[in-house]
């Protein structure tokens, strides 16, 4: 029986880039404060989920050599769809010339890993080719007068093509979790702006990342020593450091793009993943651990055996 594996990947960031210095011109903050507290130096803004997703999706399909009409399902992880409905996935499906079902998935910043686990189940169920995109444009719902949140977020998209062509499973273990009792600590009402209790998100995020990662590795039957690359949600360098410390994984194993992207929510893990793949940080057979957390509070982790196609 054939199994799903990643055969193409691409990302897109909107053109407009805001450095910390740019931000300091209209909010009461400094480059030093933002770098020290979050690890972020710049972010891209003014993106639209449908536009960023279309570009990343198109490039990922081209890399995989997949004709758009051969895609069997489009999954778009986002919590900042361009409109309430239709789903942004439907718009992207049309722009890319796909002839398949298309759905938005909202698990906030954990969305890409939720989508990856879901996509792998569909490939096991018989769908040959899936386009999975993680994209968010939180700059559209950030309160640009709130220095506690506006310095953290940015826009972007990352896409992977998953094809049913591996000899053995590549998703070795996973964990999806939600703790709705903490829904109030990070939220955005319809038509409103992001509300965040930063300290509480920070505290819970570290614990959620640790728990999700341990569960996924236990189910995969592997330990930290077996993992070559960790792809954590890029929210805050201090959260990543604290979680990696609890997991006893050295920082050098982490894929990092946070400094130049900020927190791009569902796009953050594919942006970091593609950056690491482009840098040849994994070889065939290596294990990767993707781990995210976000509003919900949602959390998700997946252990993936790297089984790239030979181009
Ligand atoms: N520039 C300068 N000063 C600031 C800024 C800023 N941008 N923001 C806050 N401050 C001030 C505060 O007003 C406060 O001042 P005070 O002591 O005079 O009251 C001081 O800095 C300390 O503020 P804290 O909130 O205590 O700072 P903290 O060290 O907790 O860092 C931060 C804040 C960066 C938001 C941190 O709590 C954090 O990263 N939390 C998690 C955020 C996160 O990951 N969110 C997204 C996760 S889920 C998702 O991705 C959708």
CSV table of C-alpha atoms and ligand atoms in Angstrom, one decimal:
chain,number,residue,atom,x,y,z
A,1,UNK,CA,0.0,0.0,0.0
A,2,UNK,CA,1.3,3.5,-0.9
A,3,UNK,CA,1.6,6.2,1.7
A,4,UNK,CA,1.7,10.0,1.7
A,5,UNK,CA,4.9,12.0,1.4
A,6,UNK,CA,5.8,15.6,0.8
A,7,UNK,CA,6.9,16.0,-2.9
A,8,UNK,CA,6.9,19.8,-3.4
A,9,UNK,CA,7.1,22.9,-1.2
A,10,UNK,CA,7.1,26.7,-1.5
A,11,UNK,CA,6.5,29.9,0.4
A,12,UNK,CA,5.4,33.5,-0.2
A,13,UNK,CA,5.7,36.7,1.9
A,14,UNK,CA,4.0,39.9,0.9
A,15,UNK,CA,6.1,42.7,-0.4
A,16,UNK,CA,5.7,45.2,2.4
A,17,UNK,CA,8.3,44.7,5.1
A,18,UNK,CA,8.1,46.4,8.5
A,19,UNK,CA,11.3,46.5,10.6
A,20,UNK,CA,11.2,47.1,14.3
A,21,UNK,CA,12.6,50.5,13.6
A,22,UNK,CA,9.7,51.2,11.2
A,23,UNK,CA,7.3,50.2,14.0
A,24,UNK,CA,9.0,52.4,16.5
A,25,UNK,CA,8.0,55.4,14.4
A,26,UNK,CA,4.3,55.0,15.2
A,27,UNK,CA,4.2,52.9,18.4
A,28,UNK,CA,5.9,53.4,21.7
A,29,UNK,CA,8.5,50.6,21.4
A,30,UNK,CA,12.1,50.0,20.5
A,31,UNK,CA,14.0,47.5,18.3
A,32,UNK,CA,15.9,46.4,21.4
A,33,UNK,CA,12.7,45.6,23.4
A,34,UNK,CA,11.2,43.6,20.6
A,35,UNK,CA,14.3,41.6,19.8
A,36,UNK,CA,15.0,40.9,23.5
A,37,UNK,CA,11.4,39.9,24.4
A,38,UNK,CA,10.5,38.0,21.2
A,39,UNK,CA,13.5,37.5,18.9
A,40,UNK,CA,11.7,39.4,16.0
A,41,UNK,CA,13.5,42.0,13.9
A,42,UNK,CA,11.0,42.4,10.9
A,43,UNK,CA,7.8,41.1,9.5
A,44,UNK,CA,5.9,41.3,6.2
A,45,UNK,CA,2.4,42.9,6.3
A,46,UNK,CA,-0.6,43.9,4.1
A,47,UNK,CA,-0.9,40.3,2.7
A,48,UNK,CA,-4.1,38.6,1.6
A,49,UNK,CA,-4.6,35.0,2.4
A,50,UNK,CA,-6.0,34.1,-1.0
A,51,UNK,CA,-3.2,35.9,-2.9
A,52,UNK,CA,-0.3,34.5,-0.7
A,53,UNK,CA,-1.8,31.0,-0.8
A,54,UNK,CA,-2.2,31.0,-4.5
A,55,UNK,CA,1.4,32.0,-5.1
A,56,UNK,CA,2.8,29.5,-2.6
A,57,UNK,CA,0.4,26.7,-3.8
A,58,UNK,CA,1.3,27.3,-7.5
A,59,UNK,CA,5.0,27.2,-6.8
A,60,UNK,CA,4.7,24.0,-4.7
A,61,UNK,CA,2.7,22.3,-7.5
A,62,UNK,CA,5.3,23.3,-10.1
A,63,UNK,CA,8.1,21.9,-7.9
A,64,UNK,CA,6.3,18.6,-7.5
A,65,UNK,CA,5.5,18.5,-11.2
A,66,UNK,CA,1.8,18.1,-10.5
A,67,UNK,CA,-0.8,19.3,-12.9
A,68,UNK,CA,-3.4,21.4,-11.0
A,69,UNK,CA,-6.2,19.2,-12.4
A,70,UNK,CA,-4.6,16.1,-10.7
A,71,UNK,CA,-5.0,17.6,-7.2
A,72,UNK,CA,-7.6,15.6,-5.2
A,73,UNK,CA,-8.1,17.9,-2.3
A,74,UNK,CA,-7.1,21.4,-1.1
A,75,UNK,CA,-6.7,22.0,2.6
A,76,UNK,CA,-6.0,25.6,3.6
A,77,UNK,CA,-5.1,26.2,7.3
A,78,UNK,CA,-5.9,29.8,8.2
A,79,UNK,CA,-7.6,31.8,10.9
A,80,UNK,CA,-7.7,35.1,8.9
A,81,UNK,CA,-9.6,34.2,5.8
A,82,UNK,CA,-10.1,37.1,3.4
A,83,UNK,CA,-13.8,37.0,4.1
A,84,UNK,CA,-16.2,35.1,6.5
A,85,UNK,CA,-17.4,33.0,3.5
A,86,UNK,CA,-16.8,31.6,1.0
A,87,UNK,CA,-13.8,29.8,2.3
A,88,UNK,CA,-10.5,31.2,1.1
A,89,UNK,CA,-9.8,27.7,-0.1
A,90,UNK,CA,-12.6,28.0,-2.7
A,91,UNK,CA,-11.0,31.2,-4.1
A,92,UNK,CA,-7.6,29.6,-4.2
A,93,UNK,CA,-9.0,26.4,-5.8
A,94,UNK,CA,-10.4,28.5,-8.6
A,95,UNK,CA,-7.3,30.7,-9.0
A,96,UNK,CA,-5.0,27.6,-9.3
A,97,UNK,CA,-7.4,25.8,-11.7
A,98,UNK,CA,-7.9,22.8,-9.3
A,99,UNK,CA,-10.9,20.6,-9.8
A,100,UNK,CA,-11.4,19.2,-6.3
A,101,UNK,CA,-12.8,19.8,-2.8
A,102,UNK,CA,-11.4,22.8,-0.9
A,103,UNK,CA,-11.8,23.6,2.8
A,104,UNK,CA,-10.4,26.2,5.2
A,105,UNK,CA,-9.2,24.7,8.5
A,106,UNK,CA,-9.0,26.9,11.6
A,107,UNK,CA,-6.7,25.7,14.3
A,108,UNK,CA,-5.0,29.1,14.5
A,109,UNK,CA,-1.2,28.7,14.7
A,110,UNK,CA,-1.4,24.9,15.0
A,111,UNK,CA,-3.3,24.8,11.7
A,112,UNK,CA,-0.5,23.6,9.4
A,113,UNK,CA,0.2,20.5,11.6
A,114,UNK,CA,-3.5,19.8,11.9
A,115,UNK,CA,-3.7,20.0,8.1
A,116,UNK,CA,-0.7,17.8,7.7
A,117,UNK,CA,-2.1,15.0,9.9
A,118,UNK,CA,-5.4,15.3,8.2
A,119,UNK,CA,-3.9,15.2,4.7
A,120,UNK,CA,-2.0,12.0,5.6
A,121,UNK,CA,-5.2,10.4,6.7
A,122,UNK,CA,-6.8,11.3,3.3
A,123,UNK,CA,-3.8,9.8,1.5
A,124,UNK,CA,-4.2,6.6,3.5
A,125,UNK,CA,-7.9,6.7,2.5
A,126,UNK,CA,-7.0,6.8,-1.2
A,127,UNK,CA,-6.6,10.4,-2.3
A,128,UNK,CA,-3.5,10.5,-4.5
A,129,UNK,CA,-2.5,14.2,-4.4
A,130,UNK,CA,-3.3,16.9,-1.8
A,131,UNK,CA,-2.3,20.5,-1.7
A,132,UNK,CA,-1.8,21.7,1.9
A,133,UNK,CA,-1.3,25.4,2.5
A,134,UNK,CA,-0.8,27.3,5.8
A,135,UNK,CA,-1.5,31.0,5.4
A,136,UNK,CA,-2.4,33.9,7.6
A,137,UNK,CA,-2.6,37.7,7.3
A,138,UNK,CA,-2.8,38.7,11.0
A,139,UNK,CA,-1.7,42.3,10.1
A,140,UNK,CA,-5.3,42.8,9.0
A,141,UNK,CA,-6.6,42.1,12.6
A,142,UNK,CA,-3.8,43.6,14.6
A,143,UNK,CA,-4.5,46.7,16.7
A,144,UNK,CA,-1.7,48.9,15.5
A,145,UNK,CA,-1.9,51.0,18.6
A,146,UNK,CA,-1.4,48.1,21.0
A,147,UNK,CA,2.3,47.7,21.4
A,148,UNK,CA,1.8,44.4,23.4
A,149,UNK,CA,0.6,42.6,20.3
A,150,UNK,CA,1.3,44.6,17.1
A,151,UNK,CA,5.1,44.0,17.3
A,152,UNK,CA,4.7,40.2,17.2
A,153,UNK,CA,2.6,39.3,14.1
A,154,UNK,CA,3.2,39.2,10.4
A,155,UNK,CA,1.8,37.7,7.2
A,156,UNK,CA,2.9,34.8,4.9
A,157,UNK,CA,2.0,31.5,3.3
A,158,UNK,CA,3.7,28.1,3.0
A,159,UNK,CA,2.5,25.2,0.9
A,160,UNK,CA,3.4,21.5,0.5
A,161,UNK,CA,2.2,18.9,-2.0
A,162,UNK,CA,1.5,15.5,-0.4
A,163,UNK,CA,1.4,12.6,-2.8
A,164,UNK,CA,0.6,8.9,-2.2
A,165,UNK,CA,3.8,7.5,-3.4
A,166,UNK,CA,5.9,6.4,-0.4
A,167,UNK,CA,6.6,2.7,0.3
A,168,UNK,CA,6.1,3.1,4.0
A,169,UNK,CA,4.4,5.7,6.3
A,170,UNK,CA,6.2,9.0,6.6
A,171,UNK,CA,3.9,10.3,9.4
A,172,UNK,CA,5.2,8.2,12.3
A,173,UNK,CA,3.4,9.8,15.2
A,174,UNK,CA,1.2,12.7,15.9
A,175,UNK,CA,-0.7,14.6,18.6
A,176,UNK,CA,-3.6,17.0,18.2
A,177,UNK,CA,-5.0,18.8,21.2
A,178,UNK,CA,-7.4,21.6,22.1
A,179,UNK,CA,-8.0,23.2,25.5
A,180,UNK,CA,-11.1,25.4,25.0
A,181,UNK,CA,-11.1,26.4,28.6
A,182,UNK,CA,-8.3,28.8,27.6
A,183,UNK,CA,-10.1,30.2,24.6
A,184,UNK,CA,-10.4,33.6,26.2
A,185,UNK,CA,-6.6,34.3,26.5
A,186,UNK,CA,-6.0,34.8,22.8
A,187,UNK,CA,-8.9,35.7,20.6
A,188,UNK,CA,-10.3,37.9,17.8
A,189,UNK,CA,-14.0,38.7,17.5
A,190,UNK,CA,-15.6,39.0,14.1
A,191,UNK,CA,-14.7,42.5,12.9
A,192,UNK,CA,-12.5,43.0,15.9
A,193,UNK,CA,-8.8,43.1,16.7
A,194,UNK,CA,-6.5,40.5,18.4
A,195,UNK,CA,-6.8,40.3,22.1
A,196,UNK,CA,-4.0,38.5,23.9
A,197,UNK,CA,-3.0,37.9,27.5
A,198,UNK,CA,0.7,37.5,26.6
A,199,UNK,CA,2.0,36.1,29.9
A,200,UNK,CA,-0.7,33.4,30.1
A,201,UNK,CA,-0.2,32.5,26.5
A,202,UNK,CA,3.5,32.2,27.1
A,203,UNK,CA,3.1,30.0,30.1
A,204,UNK,CA,0.6,27.6,28.5
A,205,UNK,CA,2.5,27.6,25.1
A,206,UNK,CA,5.6,26.1,26.6
A,207,UNK,CA,3.7,23.3,28.4
A,208,UNK,CA,1.5,22.6,25.3
A,209,UNK,CA,4.5,22.3,23.0
A,210,UNK,CA,6.3,20.0,25.4
A,211,UNK,CA,3.2,17.8,25.9
A,212,UNK,CA,2.4,17.6,22.1
A,213,UNK,CA,6.0,16.8,21.2
A,214,UNK,CA,6.3,14.1,23.8
A,215,UNK,CA,3.0,12.5,22.8
A,216,UNK,CA,3.9,12.5,19.1
A,217,UNK,CA,7.4,11.0,19.8
A,218,UNK,CA,6.0,8.4,22.1
A,219,UNK,CA,3.5,7.3,19.5
A,220,UNK,CA,6.2,7.2,16.9
A,221,UNK,CA,8.4,5.1,19.2
A,222,UNK,CA,11.3,7.6,19.0
A,223,UNK,CA,13.2,9.8,21.4
A,224,UNK,CA,14.7,13.3,21.1
A,225,UNK,CA,18.0,11.7,20.0
A,226,UNK,CA,16.4,10.3,16.9
A,227,UNK,CA,15.1,13.7,15.8
A,228,UNK,CA,17.4,15.6,13.3
A,229,UNK,CA,15.3,18.8,12.9
A,230,UNK,CA,12.6,20.4,15.0
A,231,UNK,CA,10.2,22.8,13.3
A,232,UNK,CA,8.5,24.8,16.0
A,233,UNK,CA,5.8,27.4,15.7
A,234,UNK,CA,7.6,30.7,15.3
A,235,UNK,CA,5.9,32.8,17.9
A,236,UNK,CA,8.6,33.9,20.3
A,237,UNK,CA,12.3,32.8,20.7
A,238,UNK,CA,11.9,32.6,24.4
A,239,UNK,CA,8.9,30.2,24.1
A,240,UNK,CA,10.9,28.0,21.7
A,241,UNK,CA,14.0,28.1,23.9
A,242,UNK,CA,12.0,27.2,27.0
A,243,UNK,CA,10.1,24.3,25.3
A,244,UNK,CA,13.3,23.0,23.7
A,245,UNK,CA,15.0,23.1,27.1
A,246,UNK,CA,12.2,21.1,28.8
A,247,UNK,CA,12.5,18.6,25.9
A,248,UNK,CA,16.2,18.5,26.3
A,249,UNK,CA,16.7,19.3,22.6
A,250,UNK,CA,19.6,21.7,21.6
A,251,UNK,CA,18.6,24.9,20.0
A,252,UNK,CA,20.8,24.1,16.9
A,253,UNK,CA,18.2,21.5,16.0
A,254,UNK,CA,15.5,24.1,15.5
A,255,UNK,CA,14.4,25.6,12.2
A,256,UNK,CA,14.2,29.3,12.7
A,257,UNK,CA,12.8,32.2,10.5
A,258,UNK,CA,11.1,34.1,13.3
A,259,UNK,CA,13.6,37.0,13.2
A,260,UNK,CA,12.6,38.0,9.7
A,261,UNK,CA,8.9,36.9,9.6
A,262,UNK,CA,7.5,37.5,13.1
A,263,UNK,CA,4.6,35.2,14.1
A,264,UNK,CA,2.8,34.3,10.9
A,265,UNK,CA,0.4,31.9,12.6
A,266,UNK,CA,-0.5,28.9,10.3
A,267,UNK,CA,2.2,29.9,7.9
A,268,UNK,CA,5.0,29.8,10.5
A,269,UNK,CA,5.8,26.1,10.5
A,270,UNK,CA,5.8,25.7,6.6
A,271,UNK,CA,7.9,28.9,6.3
A,272,UNK,CA,10.5,27.4,8.8
A,273,UNK,CA,10.2,24.0,7.2
A,274,UNK,CA,10.9,25.2,3.7
A,275,UNK,CA,13.8,27.4,4.9
A,276,UNK,CA,15.4,24.3,6.5
A,277,UNK,CA,14.7,22.1,3.4
A,278,UNK,CA,16.3,24.8,1.2
A,279,UNK,CA,19.3,24.7,3.5
A,280,UNK,CA,19.6,20.9,3.1
A,281,UNK,CA,19.2,20.5,6.9
A,282,UNK,CA,17.6,17.0,6.5
A,283,UNK,CA,18.7,14.0,4.5
A,284,UNK,CA,16.5,11.1,3.4
A,285,UNK,CA,15.5,8.9,6.3
A,286,UNK,CA,16.0,11.7,8.9
A,287,UNK,CA,13.2,12.4,11.4
A,288,UNK,CA,11.6,15.8,11.8
A,289,UNK,CA,9.4,17.0,14.7
A,290,UNK,CA,6.9,19.7,13.8
A,291,UNK,CA,5.2,21.3,16.9
A,292,UNK,CA,2.8,24.2,17.2
A,293,UNK,CA,0.4,25.9,19.5
A,294,UNK,CA,-2.1,28.7,19.2
A,295,UNK,CA,-5.4,30.2,20.0
A,296,UNK,CA,-7.9,27.7,21.2
A,297,UNK,CA,-5.7,26.8,22.9
A,298,UNK,CA,-4.8,24.4,20.2
A,299,UNK,CA,-1.6,22.4,20.0
A,300,UNK,CA,-0.2,19.9,17.5
A,301,UNK,CA,2.9,17.9,16.8
A,302,UNK,CA,3.9,15.4,14.1
A,303,UNK,CA,7.0,13.2,13.6
A,304,UNK,CA,7.8,12.9,10.0
A,305,UNK,CA,10.3,10.6,8.3
A,306,UNK,CA,11.9,12.6,5.4
A,307,UNK,CA,11.3,10.8,2.2
A,308,UNK,CA,11.8,13.3,-0.6
A,309,UNK,CA,11.3,12.4,-4.3
A,310,UNK,CA,14.4,12.1,-6.4
A,311,UNK,CA,14.3,15.0,-8.9
B,1,LIG,N1,7.7,47.8,23.5
B,1,LIG,C1,8.1,48.3,24.7
B,1,LIG,N2,7.5,48.0,25.8
B,1,LIG,C2,6.5,47.1,25.8
B,1,LIG,C3,6.0,46.5,24.6
B,1,LIG,C4,6.7,46.9,23.4
B,1,LIG,N3,6.3,46.5,22.2
B,1,LIG,N4,5.0,45.7,24.9
B,1,LIG,C5,4.8,45.7,26.2
B,1,LIG,N5,5.7,46.5,26.8
B,1,LIG,C6,5.9,46.9,28.2
B,1,LIG,C7,4.7,46.6,29.0
B,1,LIG,O1,3.8,47.7,28.9
B,1,LIG,C8,5.3,46.4,30.4
B,1,LIG,O2,5.6,47.7,30.9
B,1,LIG,P1,5.3,47.9,32.5
B,1,LIG,O3,6.2,47.0,33.2
B,1,LIG,O4,5.7,49.4,32.6
B,1,LIG,O5,3.9,47.6,32.7
B,1,LIG,C9,6.6,45.7,30.1
B,1,LIG,O6,6.9,46.0,28.7
B,1,LIG,C10,6.6,44.2,30.3
B,1,LIG,O7,5.5,43.7,29.6
B,1,LIG,P2,5.1,42.2,29.7
B,1,LIG,O8,3.8,42.0,29.1
B,1,LIG,O9,5.3,41.8,31.1
B,1,LIG,O10,6.3,41.6,28.8
B,1,LIG,P3,6.7,40.1,28.6
B,1,LIG,O11,8.1,39.9,29.0
B,1,LIG,O12,5.6,39.2,29.2
B,1,LIG,O13,6.7,40.0,27.0
B,1,LIG,C11,5.3,39.2,25.2
B,1,LIG,C12,5.5,40.2,26.3
B,1,LIG,C13,6.4,39.4,24.2
B,1,LIG,C14,4.0,39.5,24.5
B,1,LIG,C15,5.3,37.8,25.9
B,1,LIG,O14,4.4,37.7,26.9
B,1,LIG,C16,4.9,36.8,24.9
B,1,LIG,O15,5.7,36.5,23.9
B,1,LIG,N6,3.8,36.0,25.1
B,1,LIG,C17,3.4,35.0,24.1
B,1,LIG,C18,2.9,35.7,22.9
B,1,LIG,C19,2.6,34.7,21.8
B,1,LIG,O16,3.3,33.8,21.6
B,1,LIG,N7,1.5,34.9,21.2
B,1,LIG,C20,1.0,34.2,20.1
B,1,LIG,C21,0.9,32.7,20.3
B,1,LIG,S1,-0.4,32.0,19.6
B,1,LIG,C22,-0.5,32.5,18.1
B,1,LIG,O17,0.5,32.4,17.5
B,1,LIG,C23,-1.7,33.1,17.5
